[in-house]
Amino acid sequence: MNYSIQASQRTPALVIYLIDISASMNMLMEGQRRIDVVYEALSLAIRQMVFRSTKGNRLTPRYRIAILAYSDDVYDLLNGIKGIDEIAAVGSLPDLTPKRFSDSAKAFLQAEKILKAEIPNMQDCPAPLVCHMTDGVATGEDPEPIAKRIMSMSVPDGNVLVENIFISDHLMSQPVNEPRRWKGIHPDTQLQDEHALKLKMMSSVLPESYREMLVEADYQLAPGALMMLPGTCAELVSIGFQMSAATPVR
Amino acid sequence: MRSSNAGSVHVGKSRKNNANPFLYECKQTAELPVTNVSDKFNCRYAYGRASETAHMQDRGQDFMAFALDGGVCSFVLCDGVGLSFRGDMASKFLGRGLLSWLRSQGELNRQNLERKLVELSAEASQESDALTFDEDTPLLLKEVLQQKQQQGSEAMYICGRIELPGRFHRKGKLWLAWQGDSRLRMFQQHMELTSQFGDRFHTSERWSTRSGPIGGRPHIFESRLDALSGYRLLMYSDGLNDLDPILERVPDEQVQLLMDAVHTGGLEDDASFLEISW
């Protein structure tokens, strides 16, 4: 239970992205629509997975990905779980088009369903990860109980990890001026937003093996940080998606 | 010159004698079971690729070679960094270059080694930059490979030379150099002397085709060998880290069990094993 199993062709990592595509994702962030910042950050994370899956000239399918966009409904953008090699062969991700509401509970339910089907066959694999990106209050049911159920699911490598990226200007009492020097959100970090507090409860502790990978990439998150990122700028959103791809590899 | 390659020897088979030089260089495209060669030195060696690599018929990222030139044994064990561009090429290029240098160089010292490592990086960069990709490589993969190519190839290494006492020197000499986290252990009469090497085996230290040594300077260990015999020098790549807690000499059959790694469905990482005793 220490998140040390390395992602390999034989033991691939499973990452499920839950992307909020509510209407507010049309709002601007550093001159870009939030949805476009997210699309770029997700594309960069996929590129990072390709980088980490390449040995010689060959791409080994060390990651398996599902992307669920959610609004009033859940949209399975890849039509199921796809290997990183299949995604690289297509070359780009499906478009993300903002719709209306933000029913994250439906997305977490769908993720739970996927995990229930996959976990029996993942006993030698790295612990799966659910990466949730949102920019606002969830409409619909409370997602927290479902997220907690997901966090209690496990494989020998560890419990399923849940990460939250919350795009908001009002999350932190102090702005994060230097993302690369930032120590992260910890269980005792004071958050101003009620929804942020809920997301904090739904966030796993960053495993040390993931933290080491991020330190290698020159991010200084401290031990015990939560897998929760305040998306106050594009770089923090990007760190959040890079975190999702930080499963140990050889 | 006698030479050995992956297809010509069997587990536990011994080769005795002879004053002719002996050279072993691993094939990165095939496994070598535990093999012994006995001369003035007793060398035991094995090479295996990660099961994933072997399954896809790819080249291993490790490279290992040694040469017996009478009373002198020169050796190198390199572990190509899988996430760098063509770690297999880096380890082979570095390994061949270092072995040739060890066999031809009179005095071994840090300055000469560092100069050689930089020289090798320039040559390797040229070779690496000339590599192209298949037309049908998907664009995203091609971009990532080009990014890696720009960053260069990397390998960790252990290399060294053992000189037995001879006409001009009454005591033997041991000279070792390394960067990285491959294992290097030394024993004399069953006592492990590895602590003499210090805590100087770091994953971040390696050789790069772009700039030679990175993450720090090469570590050097040199010593006169007080005793005439009873030494055992053991080195292996991290694919064999199950050997770490074991102090005794591991029988051939058990080394082979680790190389086969049936319990995990094959090796999870490339594995090179070289033991030199005298």
Short mmCIF file of C-alpha atoms in Angstrom, two decimals:
data_model
loop_
_atom_site.label_atom_id
_atom_site.label_comp_id
_atom_site.label_asym_id
_atom_site.label_seq_id
_atom_site.Cartn_x
_atom_site.Cartn_y
_atom_site.Cartn_z
CA MET A 1 0.00 0.00 0.00
CA ASN A 2 2.65 2.54 -0.87
CA TYR A 3 1.92 3.50 -4.47
CA SER A 4 5.23 2.09 -5.65
CA ILE A 5 4.14 -0.26 -8.45
CA GLN A 6 5.46 1.06 -11.70
CA ALA A 7 3.24 1.52 -14.70
CA SER A 8 4.28 -0.90 -17.43
CA GLN A 9 2.75 -2.60 -20.41
CA ARG A 10 1.91 -5.56 -18.20
CA THR A 11 0.72 -3.42 -15.29
CA PRO A 12 -0.68 -0.23 -16.82
CA ALA A 13 -1.95 2.70 -14.77
CA LEU A 14 -5.62 3.64 -15.08
CA VAL A 15 -6.47 7.35 -15.01
CA ILE A 16 -10.08 8.54 -15.23
CA TYR A 17 -10.61 12.22 -15.95
CA LEU A 18 -13.86 13.92 -14.94
CA ILE A 19 -14.09 17.26 -16.70
CA ASP A 20 -16.71 19.86 -15.82
CA ILE A 21 -18.06 21.40 -19.03
CA SER A 22 -20.69 23.65 -17.45
CA ALA A 23 -21.45 27.04 -19.00
CA SER A 24 -19.10 28.86 -16.62
CA MET A 25 -16.18 27.15 -18.33
CA ASN A 26 -16.65 29.81 -21.03
CA MET A 27 -15.38 32.44 -18.58
CA LEU A 28 -11.95 33.86 -19.18
CA MET A 29 -8.76 33.02 -17.34
CA GLU A 30 -5.57 34.87 -18.29
CA GLY A 31 -7.24 35.86 -21.57
CA GLN A 32 -8.32 32.33 -22.48
CA ARG A 33 -11.59 30.48 -21.91
CA ARG A 34 -11.28 28.20 -18.88
CA ILE A 35 -12.26 25.25 -21.06
CA ASP A 36 -9.36 26.00 -23.41
CA VAL A 37 -6.90 26.20 -20.49
CA VAL A 38 -8.17 22.81 -19.35
CA TYR A 39 -7.96 21.34 -22.86
CA GLU A 40 -4.34 22.48 -23.18
CA ALA A 41 -3.42 21.17 -19.73
CA LEU A 42 -5.06 17.82 -20.42
CA SER A 43 -3.31 17.59 -23.78
CA LEU A 44 0.00 18.30 -22.02
CA ALA A 45 -0.70 15.56 -19.49
CA ILE A 46 -1.39 13.11 -22.33
CA ARG A 47 1.85 14.20 -23.98
CA GLN A 48 3.64 13.61 -20.68
CA MET A 49 2.19 10.10 -20.54
CA VAL A 50 3.44 9.46 -24.08
CA PHE A 51 6.88 10.72 -22.97
CA ARG A 52 6.86 8.41 -19.98
CA SER A 53 5.64 5.45 -22.05
CA THR A 54 8.26 5.67 -24.78
CA LYS A 55 11.16 3.22 -24.68
CA GLY A 56 13.43 3.21 -27.68
CA ASN A 57 11.24 4.34 -30.57
CA ARG A 58 8.26 2.39 -29.35
CA LEU A 59 5.28 3.55 -27.35
CA THR A 60 4.34 0.99 -24.71
CA PRO A 61 0.79 1.24 -23.38
CA ARG A 62 1.71 2.05 -19.77
CA TYR A 63 -1.39 4.17 -19.23
CA ARG A 64 -5.07 3.53 -19.83
CA ILE A 65 -7.30 6.56 -19.95
CA ALA A 66 -10.99 7.39 -19.72
CA ILE A 67 -12.27 10.95 -20.16
CA LEU A 68 -15.74 11.73 -18.90
CA ALA A 69 -17.02 15.25 -19.56
CA TYR A 70 -20.02 16.19 -17.49
CA SER A 71 -22.71 18.81 -17.45
CA ASP A 72 -26.35 17.75 -16.98
CA ASP A 73 -25.22 14.41 -18.31
CA VAL A 74 -21.99 12.48 -18.60
CA TYR A 75 -20.26 12.20 -21.98
CA ASP A 76 -17.71 9.45 -22.46
CA LEU A 77 -15.32 11.24 -24.82
CA LEU A 78 -13.15 8.23 -25.69
CA ASN A 79 -15.96 5.65 -25.83
CA GLY A 80 -14.50 3.62 -23.01
CA ILE A 81 -10.98 3.18 -21.72
CA LYS A 82 -8.25 3.67 -24.30
CA GLY A 83 -4.53 2.87 -24.15
CA ILE A 84 -2.12 5.79 -24.40
CA ASP A 85 -0.86 4.25 -27.65
CA GLU A 86 -4.37 4.41 -29.14
CA ILE A 87 -4.76 8.04 -28.07
CA ALA A 88 -1.35 8.93 -29.52
CA ALA A 89 -2.31 7.26 -32.80
CA VAL A 90 -5.33 9.58 -33.07
CA GLY A 91 -3.11 12.55 -32.20
CA SER A 92 -5.53 14.90 -30.45
CA LEU A 93 -8.26 14.81 -27.84
CA PRO A 94 -11.95 15.21 -28.63
CA ASP A 95 -13.24 18.79 -28.33
CA LEU A 96 -14.58 20.00 -25.01
CA THR A 97 -17.72 22.09 -25.56
CA PRO A 98 -19.29 23.86 -22.55
CA LYS A 99 -22.95 23.06 -21.88
CA ARG A 100 -25.19 24.05 -18.97
CA PHE A 101 -25.09 22.57 -15.47
CA SER A 102 -22.49 20.81 -13.38
CA ASP A 103 -23.72 17.46 -12.05
CA SER A 104 -20.45 16.03 -10.74
CA ALA A 105 -22.21 13.25 -8.77
CA LYS A 106 -23.24 11.67 -12.07
CA ALA A 107 -19.63 11.75 -13.25
CA PHE A 108 -18.32 10.22 -10.02
CA LEU A 109 -20.99 7.51 -10.27
CA GLN A 110 -19.84 6.69 -13.78
CA ALA A 111 -16.22 6.57 -12.57
CA GLU A 112 -17.23 4.26 -9.75
CA LYS A 113 -18.91 1.95 -12.25
CA ILE A 114 -15.76 1.84 -14.38
CA LEU A 115 -13.59 1.12 -11.34
CA LYS A 116 -15.84 -1.69 -10.13
CA ALA A 117 -15.45 -3.36 -13.50
CA GLU A 118 -11.69 -2.75 -13.77
CA ILE A 119 -10.29 -3.27 -10.28
CA PRO A 120 -10.64 -7.07 -10.19
CA ASN A 121 -8.22 -7.20 -13.14
CA MET A 122 -5.83 -4.61 -11.74
CA GLN A 123 -4.40 -6.40 -8.71
CA ASP A 124 -0.79 -6.09 -9.94
CA CYS A 125 -1.23 -2.58 -11.33
CA PRO A 126 -0.63 0.85 -9.82
CA ALA A 127 -3.58 2.20 -7.85
CA PRO A 128 -6.06 3.86 -10.23
CA LEU A 129 -6.51 7.61 -10.14
CA VAL A 130 -9.60 9.77 -10.68
CA CYS A 131 -8.75 13.33 -11.65
CA HIS A 132 -11.70 15.72 -11.28
CA MET A 133 -11.61 19.23 -12.71
CA THR A 134 -14.38 21.69 -11.91
CA ASP A 135 -14.90 25.43 -11.69
CA GLY A 136 -17.94 25.68 -9.50
CA VAL A 137 -20.57 24.38 -7.17
CA ALA A 138 -21.96 20.99 -8.08
CA THR A 139 -25.57 20.91 -9.11
CA GLY A 140 -27.49 17.69 -8.56
CA GLU A 141 -26.64 15.24 -5.80
CA ASP A 142 -23.78 15.58 -3.33
CA PRO A 143 -20.71 13.94 -4.94
CA GLU A 144 -18.83 13.51 -1.65
CA PRO A 145 -20.29 10.14 -0.55
CA ILE A 146 -19.55 8.68 -3.98
CA ALA A 147 -16.02 10.08 -3.95
CA LYS A 148 -15.50 8.59 -0.49
CA ARG A 149 -16.67 5.19 -1.73
CA ILE A 150 -14.22 5.46 -4.61
CA MET A 151 -11.40 6.42 -2.22
CA SER A 152 -12.13 3.32 -0.16
CA MET A 153 -11.70 1.01 -3.17
CA SER A 154 -8.24 -0.45 -3.37
CA VAL A 155 -5.68 -2.66 -5.06
CA PRO A 156 -2.55 -3.99 -3.30
CA ASP A 157 -0.62 -0.89 -4.43
CA GLY A 158 -2.99 1.39 -2.53
CA ASN A 159 -6.44 2.93 -2.38
CA VAL A 160 -7.88 4.59 -5.45
CA LEU A 161 -6.58 8.17 -5.60
CA VAL A 162 -8.92 11.09 -6.11
CA GLU A 163 -7.51 14.40 -7.24
CA ASN A 164 -9.41 17.69 -7.57
CA ILE A 165 -8.50 20.73 -9.63
CA PHE A 166 -10.77 23.61 -8.68
CA ILE A 167 -10.72 26.59 -11.00
CA SER A 168 -11.66 29.51 -8.79
CA ASP A 169 -10.39 32.98 -7.90
CA HIS A 170 -11.65 32.73 -4.31
CA LEU A 171 -10.16 29.49 -3.08
CA MET A 172 -7.05 30.55 -1.17
CA SER A 173 -6.63 33.28 1.43
CA GLN A 174 -3.22 34.04 -0.10
CA PRO A 175 -2.63 33.95 -3.86
CA VAL A 176 -0.11 31.42 -5.16
CA ASN A 177 2.45 33.74 -6.71
CA GLU A 178 5.13 31.17 -7.44
CA PRO A 179 3.54 27.84 -8.43
CA ARG A 180 6.93 26.10 -8.56
CA ARG A 181 7.72 27.06 -4.96
CA TRP A 182 4.20 26.37 -3.65
CA LYS A 183 3.91 23.72 -0.90
CA GLY A 184 0.37 22.63 -1.73
CA ILE A 185 -2.95 22.41 0.11
CA HIS A 186 -2.72 20.42 3.36
CA PRO A 187 -5.45 19.03 5.60
CA ASP A 188 -5.08 22.07 7.89
CA THR A 189 -5.02 24.67 5.09
CA GLN A 190 -7.79 27.24 5.53
CA LEU A 191 -9.97 27.54 2.45
CA GLN A 192 -12.46 30.32 1.93
CA ASP A 193 -14.97 28.63 -0.35
CA GLU A 194 -17.53 26.14 0.96
CA HIS A 195 -17.34 24.06 -2.19
CA ALA A 196 -13.54 24.05 -1.93
CA LEU A 197 -13.84 22.62 1.59
CA LYS A 198 -15.98 19.81 0.20
CA LEU A 199 -13.46 19.12 -2.56
CA LYS A 200 -10.71 19.05 0.06
CA MET A 201 -12.58 16.27 1.85
CA MET A 202 -12.75 14.44 -1.48
CA SER A 203 -8.98 14.68 -2.16
CA SER A 204 -6.42 11.97 -1.43
CA VAL A 205 -3.07 12.63 0.18
CA LEU A 206 -0.39 12.92 -2.50
CA PRO A 207 1.62 9.66 -2.43
CA GLU A 208 5.33 10.14 -1.82
CA SER A 209 6.18 8.42 -5.11
CA TYR A 210 4.04 10.96 -6.99
CA ARG A 211 5.53 13.82 -5.01
CA GLU A 212 9.05 12.70 -5.92
CA MET A 213 8.13 12.72 -9.61
CA LEU A 214 6.79 16.27 -9.24
CA VAL A 215 9.90 17.37 -7.35
CA GLU A 216 11.96 16.01 -10.26
CA ALA A 217 9.87 18.26 -12.50
CA ASP A 218 10.86 21.16 -10.19
CA TYR A 219 7.61 21.50 -8.22
CA GLN A 220 8.11 21.80 -4.47
CA LEU A 221 4.93 20.27 -3.05
CA ALA A 222 5.55 19.30 0.57
CA PRO A 223 5.04 15.84 2.09
CA GLY A 224 1.44 15.37 3.17
CA ALA A 225 0.01 17.73 0.54
CA LEU A 226 -3.40 16.84 -0.76
CA MET A 227 -4.15 16.01 -4.36
CA MET A 228 -6.00 19.28 -4.72
CA LEU A 229 -4.97 22.21 -6.87
CA PRO A 230 -6.40 25.71 -6.90
CA GLY A 231 -6.80 26.54 -10.57
CA THR A 232 -6.13 30.23 -10.14
CA CYS A 233 -3.78 30.34 -13.11
CA ALA A 234 -2.99 28.18 -16.13
CA GLU A 235 0.23 26.85 -14.58
CA LEU A 236 -1.56 25.52 -11.50
CA VAL A 237 -4.17 23.84 -13.69
CA SER A 238 -1.30 22.30 -15.64
CA ILE A 239 0.43 21.08 -12.45
CA GLY A 240 -2.85 19.42 -11.52
CA PHE A 241 -3.00 17.47 -14.75
CA GLN A 242 0.72 16.63 -14.58
CA MET A 243 0.09 15.25 -11.09
CA SER A 244 -2.42 12.83 -12.58
CA ALA A 245 0.30 11.42 -14.85
CA ALA A 246 2.95 11.06 -12.14
CA THR A 247 2.51 7.32 -11.60
CA PRO A 248 6.00 5.82 -11.15
CA VAL A 249 7.52 4.37 -14.32
CA ARG A 250 10.94 2.88 -15.06
CA MET B 1 41.43 -13.46 -29.32
CA ARG B 2 38.84 -15.62 -27.66
CA SER B 3 35.41 -14.19 -27.45
CA SER B 4 32.03 -15.18 -26.20
CA ASN B 5 28.57 -14.27 -27.29
CA ALA B 6 25.07 -14.99 -26.15
CA GLY B 7 24.49 -18.10 -28.20
CA SER B 8 27.60 -20.12 -27.51
CA VAL B 9 27.64 -20.96 -23.82
CA HIS B 10 25.43 -22.71 -21.32
CA VAL B 11 24.56 -22.37 -17.65
CA GLY B 12 27.48 -23.14 -15.39
CA LYS B 13 29.81 -24.07 -18.19
CA SER B 14 33.43 -23.26 -17.34
CA ARG B 15 36.16 -22.17 -19.69
CA LYS B 16 39.60 -22.79 -18.34
CA ASN B 17 43.01 -21.34 -18.91
CA ASN B 18 44.73 -19.70 -21.80
CA ALA B 19 46.88 -16.67 -22.09
CA ASN B 20 45.01 -15.20 -25.04
CA PRO B 21 42.85 -12.19 -24.35
CA PHE B 22 39.18 -12.94 -23.71
CA LEU B 23 36.43 -10.47 -24.54
CA TYR B 24 32.75 -10.68 -23.69
CA GLU B 25 30.27 -8.11 -24.94
CA CYS B 26 26.58 -8.63 -24.35
CA LYS B 27 24.11 -8.79 -27.18
CA GLN B 28 21.32 -6.42 -26.32
CA THR B 29 18.97 -8.47 -28.46
CA ALA B 30 19.22 -11.76 -26.58
CA GLU B 31 19.49 -13.22 -23.12
CA LEU B 32 22.64 -14.86 -21.80
CA PRO B 33 22.22 -17.49 -19.07
CA VAL B 34 24.66 -17.61 -16.17
CA THR B 35 28.07 -18.29 -17.68
CA ASN B 36 31.53 -18.79 -16.19
CA VAL B 37 34.95 -18.13 -17.56
CA SER B 38 38.05 -18.97 -15.54
CA ASP B 39 41.51 -17.71 -16.18
CA LYS B 40 43.61 -15.64 -13.82
CA PHE B 41 40.22 -14.23 -12.91
CA ASN B 42 36.98 -16.13 -12.44
CA CYS B 43 34.17 -14.27 -14.12
CA ARG B 44 30.51 -15.15 -13.82
CA TYR B 45 28.03 -13.21 -15.90
CA ALA B 46 24.49 -13.17 -17.20
CA TYR B 47 22.29 -10.82 -19.19
CA GLY B 48 18.52 -10.57 -19.48
CA ARG B 49 15.98 -8.15 -20.89
CA ALA B 50 12.76 -7.04 -19.24
CA SER B 51 9.99 -9.39 -20.28
CA GLU B 52 8.17 -6.48 -21.94
CA THR B 53 11.29 -5.73 -24.01
CA ALA B 54 11.95 -9.37 -24.89
CA HIS B 55 8.31 -9.88 -25.85
CA MET B 56 8.48 -6.99 -28.32
CA GLN B 57 11.91 -8.15 -29.54
CA ASP B 58 13.38 -4.78 -28.62
CA ARG B 59 16.95 -4.10 -27.54
CA GLY B 60 17.78 -4.19 -23.84
CA GLN B 61 18.76 -0.90 -22.24
CA ASP B 62 21.63 -2.50 -20.27
CA PHE B 63 25.06 -3.11 -21.75
CA MET B 64 27.81 -5.16 -20.18
CA ALA B 65 31.28 -6.16 -21.35
CA PHE B 66 34.59 -7.26 -19.93
CA ALA B 67 38.02 -8.20 -21.19
CA LEU B 68 40.68 -10.45 -19.70
CA ASP B 69 44.14 -9.44 -20.84
CA GLY B 70 46.42 -11.76 -18.90
CA GLY B 71 46.65 -10.36 -15.39
CA VAL B 72 44.38 -7.42 -16.16
CA CYS B 73 40.59 -7.46 -16.14
CA SER B 74 38.71 -4.46 -17.53
CA PHE B 75 34.96 -4.28 -17.26
CA VAL B 76 31.93 -2.08 -17.76
CA LEU B 77 28.26 -2.35 -16.87
CA CYS B 78 25.90 0.34 -18.17
CA ASP B 79 22.20 0.89 -17.55
CA GLY B 80 20.57 3.01 -20.25
CA VAL B 81 17.95 5.41 -18.93
CA GLY B 82 14.67 4.16 -20.38
CA LEU B 83 12.98 7.55 -20.39
CA SER B 84 15.80 9.21 -22.29
CA PHE B 85 16.11 8.94 -26.06
CA ARG B 86 17.32 5.45 -27.04
CA GLY B 87 18.87 4.45 -23.71
CA ASP B 88 20.00 1.22 -25.42
CA MET B 89 22.18 3.20 -27.78
CA ALA B 90 23.63 5.33 -24.98
CA SER B 91 24.57 2.34 -22.84
CA LYS B 92 26.21 0.51 -25.75
CA PHE B 93 28.09 3.54 -27.00
CA LEU B 94 29.31 4.42 -23.52
CA GLY B 95 30.14 0.82 -22.60
CA ARG B 96 32.17 0.14 -25.70
CA GLY B 97 33.97 3.46 -25.43
CA LEU B 98 34.86 2.97 -21.78
CA LEU B 99 36.02 -0.62 -22.20
CA SER B 100 38.26 0.35 -25.07
CA TRP B 101 39.62 3.25 -23.00
CA LEU B 102 40.25 1.03 -19.96
CA ARG B 103 42.15 -1.50 -22.05
CA SER B 104 44.33 1.06 -23.79
CA GLN B 105 44.91 3.69 -21.12
CA GLY B 106 48.10 3.50 -19.06
CA GLU B 107 47.27 5.55 -16.00
CA LEU B 108 43.66 5.72 -14.93
CA ASN B 109 42.56 8.90 -13.18
CA ARG B 110 39.59 11.19 -12.84
CA GLN B 111 40.88 13.81 -15.24
CA ASN B 112 41.40 11.31 -18.06
CA LEU B 113 38.03 9.71 -17.41
CA GLU B 114 36.16 13.00 -17.47
CA ARG B 115 37.89 13.97 -20.69
CA LYS B 116 36.93 10.60 -22.21
CA LEU B 117 33.30 10.94 -21.07
CA VAL B 118 33.01 14.33 -22.76
CA GLU B 119 34.69 13.02 -25.92
CA LEU B 120 32.28 10.11 -26.03
CA SER B 121 29.30 12.41 -25.59
CA ALA B 122 30.27 14.44 -28.65
CA GLU B 123 30.60 11.29 -30.76
CA ALA B 124 27.40 9.78 -29.43
CA SER B 125 25.46 13.00 -30.02
CA GLN B 126 26.40 12.92 -33.68
CA GLU B 127 25.20 9.35 -33.98
CA SER B 128 22.01 10.06 -32.06
CA ASP B 129 21.18 13.20 -34.05
CA ALA B 130 21.44 11.24 -37.28
CA LEU B 131 18.68 8.82 -36.26
CA THR B 132 15.37 9.34 -38.01
CA PHE B 133 11.88 8.02 -37.41
CA ASP B 134 9.61 5.89 -39.53
CA GLU B 135 7.30 7.77 -41.87
CA ASP B 136 4.27 6.17 -40.29
CA THR B 137 5.15 7.21 -36.70
CA PRO B 138 2.08 9.00 -35.26
CA LEU B 139 2.63 12.77 -35.06
CA LEU B 140 2.35 13.02 -31.27
CA LEU B 141 4.82 10.17 -30.77
CA LYS B 142 7.16 11.68 -33.33
CA GLU B 143 7.08 15.04 -31.54
CA VAL B 144 7.84 13.38 -28.21
CA LEU B 145 10.69 11.37 -29.74
CA GLN B 146 12.13 14.52 -31.31
CA GLN B 147 11.90 16.26 -27.93
CA LYS B 148 13.75 13.35 -26.32
CA GLN B 149 16.32 13.33 -29.12
CA GLN B 150 17.05 17.00 -28.45
CA GLN B 151 17.47 16.29 -24.74
CA GLY B 152 19.84 13.41 -25.50
CA SER B 153 20.40 9.85 -24.36
CA GLU B 154 21.56 8.89 -20.89
CA ALA B 155 23.12 5.92 -19.17
CA MET B 156 24.44 5.07 -15.73
CA TYR B 157 27.67 3.11 -15.56
CA ILE B 158 30.16 1.21 -13.48
CA CYS B 159 33.56 0.56 -14.97
CA GLY B 160 36.96 -0.44 -13.73
CA ARG B 161 40.19 -2.32 -14.06
CA ILE B 162 41.84 -4.90 -11.85
CA GLU B 163 45.58 -5.46 -12.19
CA LEU B 164 47.09 -8.49 -10.54
CA PRO B 165 50.57 -8.29 -9.02
CA GLY B 166 53.16 -8.52 -11.77
CA ARG B 167 56.80 -8.20 -12.59
CA PHE B 168 56.85 -4.45 -11.95
CA HIS B 169 54.49 -4.16 -8.99
CA ARG B 170 54.24 -6.47 -6.02
CA LYS B 171 50.70 -5.57 -5.13
CA GLY B 172 47.62 -5.67 -7.28
CA LYS B 173 45.60 -2.56 -8.13
CA LEU B 174 41.91 -1.87 -8.31
CA TRP B 175 40.47 1.18 -10.02
CA LEU B 176 36.71 1.79 -10.19
CA ALA B 177 34.51 4.60 -11.49
CA TRP B 178 30.76 5.01 -11.57
CA GLN B 179 27.75 7.27 -11.83
CA GLY B 180 24.24 6.12 -11.02
CA ASP B 181 22.54 3.52 -8.86
CA SER B 182 23.72 0.20 -10.33
CA ARG B 183 25.05 -2.01 -7.57
CA LEU B 184 28.78 -2.38 -6.96
CA ARG B 185 29.88 -4.58 -4.07
CA MET B 186 33.21 -5.95 -2.95
CA PHE B 187 34.08 -8.85 -0.69
CA GLN B 188 37.28 -10.28 0.65
CA GLN B 189 37.28 -13.69 2.27
CA HIS B 190 33.49 -13.48 2.78
CA MET B 191 33.68 -10.06 4.40
CA GLU B 192 31.84 -7.28 2.57
CA LEU B 193 33.96 -4.19 1.98
CA THR B 194 31.35 -2.24 0.02
CA SER B 195 31.11 0.50 2.65
CA GLN B 196 34.51 1.70 1.42
CA PHE B 197 32.76 2.96 -1.71
CA GLY B 198 30.63 5.28 0.43
CA ASP B 199 27.03 6.36 -0.07
CA ARG B 200 27.72 7.55 -3.56
CA PHE B 201 25.26 5.66 -5.78
CA HIS B 202 22.64 8.14 -6.91
CA THR B 203 19.94 7.76 -9.56
CA SER B 204 20.31 11.40 -10.61
CA GLU B 205 23.96 10.91 -11.63
CA ARG B 206 24.63 9.60 -15.12
CA TRP B 207 26.29 10.18 -18.44
CA SER B 208 24.49 12.13 -21.14
CA THR B 209 25.18 12.23 -24.85
CA ARG B 210 24.58 15.99 -24.65
CA SER B 211 27.08 16.96 -22.00
CA GLY B 212 28.98 14.00 -20.57
CA PRO B 213 28.64 13.52 -16.80
CA ILE B 214 25.46 15.05 -15.32
CA GLY B 215 24.13 15.27 -11.78
CA GLY B 216 27.67 15.33 -10.40
CA ARG B 217 31.21 14.23 -11.17
CA PRO B 218 32.13 10.56 -11.63
CA HIS B 219 32.94 8.74 -8.39
CA ILE B 220 36.36 7.12 -8.27
CA PHE B 221 37.71 4.42 -5.99
CA GLU B 222 41.24 3.15 -6.21
CA SER B 223 43.15 0.82 -3.98
CA ARG B 224 46.20 -1.39 -3.72
CA LEU B 225 45.22 -4.99 -3.21
CA ASP B 226 47.05 -6.21 -0.13
CA ALA B 227 46.10 -9.83 -0.45
CA LEU B 228 47.02 -11.94 -3.46
CA SER B 229 43.61 -13.58 -3.67
CA GLY B 230 40.22 -13.99 -1.99
CA TYR B 231 38.58 -10.97 -3.59
CA ARG B 232 35.13 -10.91 -5.14
CA LEU B 233 33.76 -7.89 -7.00
CA LEU B 234 30.05 -8.01 -7.74
CA MET B 235 28.05 -5.65 -9.89
CA TYR B 236 24.52 -5.77 -11.21
CA SER B 237 21.86 -3.45 -12.57
CA ASP B 238 18.77 -2.59 -10.54
CA GLY B 239 16.72 -5.32 -12.23
CA LEU B 240 18.49 -7.70 -9.84
CA ASN B 241 17.98 -5.75 -6.64
CA ASP B 242 16.74 -8.96 -4.96
CA LEU B 243 20.46 -9.65 -4.52
CA ASP B 244 20.93 -6.59 -2.31
CA PRO B 245 20.52 -8.24 1.10
CA ILE B 246 22.56 -11.35 0.23
CA LEU B 247 26.15 -11.49 1.50
CA GLU B 248 27.12 -15.00 0.47
CA ARG B 249 28.08 -16.04 -3.03
CA VAL B 250 24.83 -16.99 -4.75
CA PRO B 251 24.98 -20.34 -6.61
CA ASP B 252 24.61 -20.27 -10.39
CA GLU B 253 21.22 -21.94 -10.28
CA GLN B 254 19.83 -19.30 -7.95
CA VAL B 255 21.23 -16.42 -9.97
CA GLN B 256 19.54 -18.01 -12.97
CA LEU B 257 16.28 -18.20 -11.06
CA LEU B 258 16.48 -14.46 -10.47
CA MET B 259 17.29 -13.86 -14.13
CA ASP B 260 14.33 -15.98 -15.24
CA ALA B 261 12.05 -14.31 -12.67
CA VAL B 262 9.32 -16.85 -13.26
CA HIS B 263 7.58 -15.63 -10.09
CA THR B 264 6.85 -12.29 -11.73
CA GLY B 265 6.25 -13.61 -15.24
CA GLY B 266 9.72 -12.54 -16.37
CA LEU B 267 12.07 -9.71 -15.48
CA GLU B 268 10.40 -6.41 -14.72
CA ASP B 269 13.53 -4.53 -15.74
CA ASP B 270 16.67 -5.36 -17.72
CA ALA B 271 19.22 -7.24 -15.64
CA SER B 272 22.99 -7.50 -16.02
CA PHE B 273 25.10 -9.53 -13.64
CA LEU B 274 28.89 -9.62 -13.46
CA GLU B 275 30.97 -11.14 -10.71
CA ILE B 276 34.76 -11.15 -10.85
CA SER B 277 36.76 -13.06 -8.31
CA TRP B 278 40.49 -13.59 -7.98
#
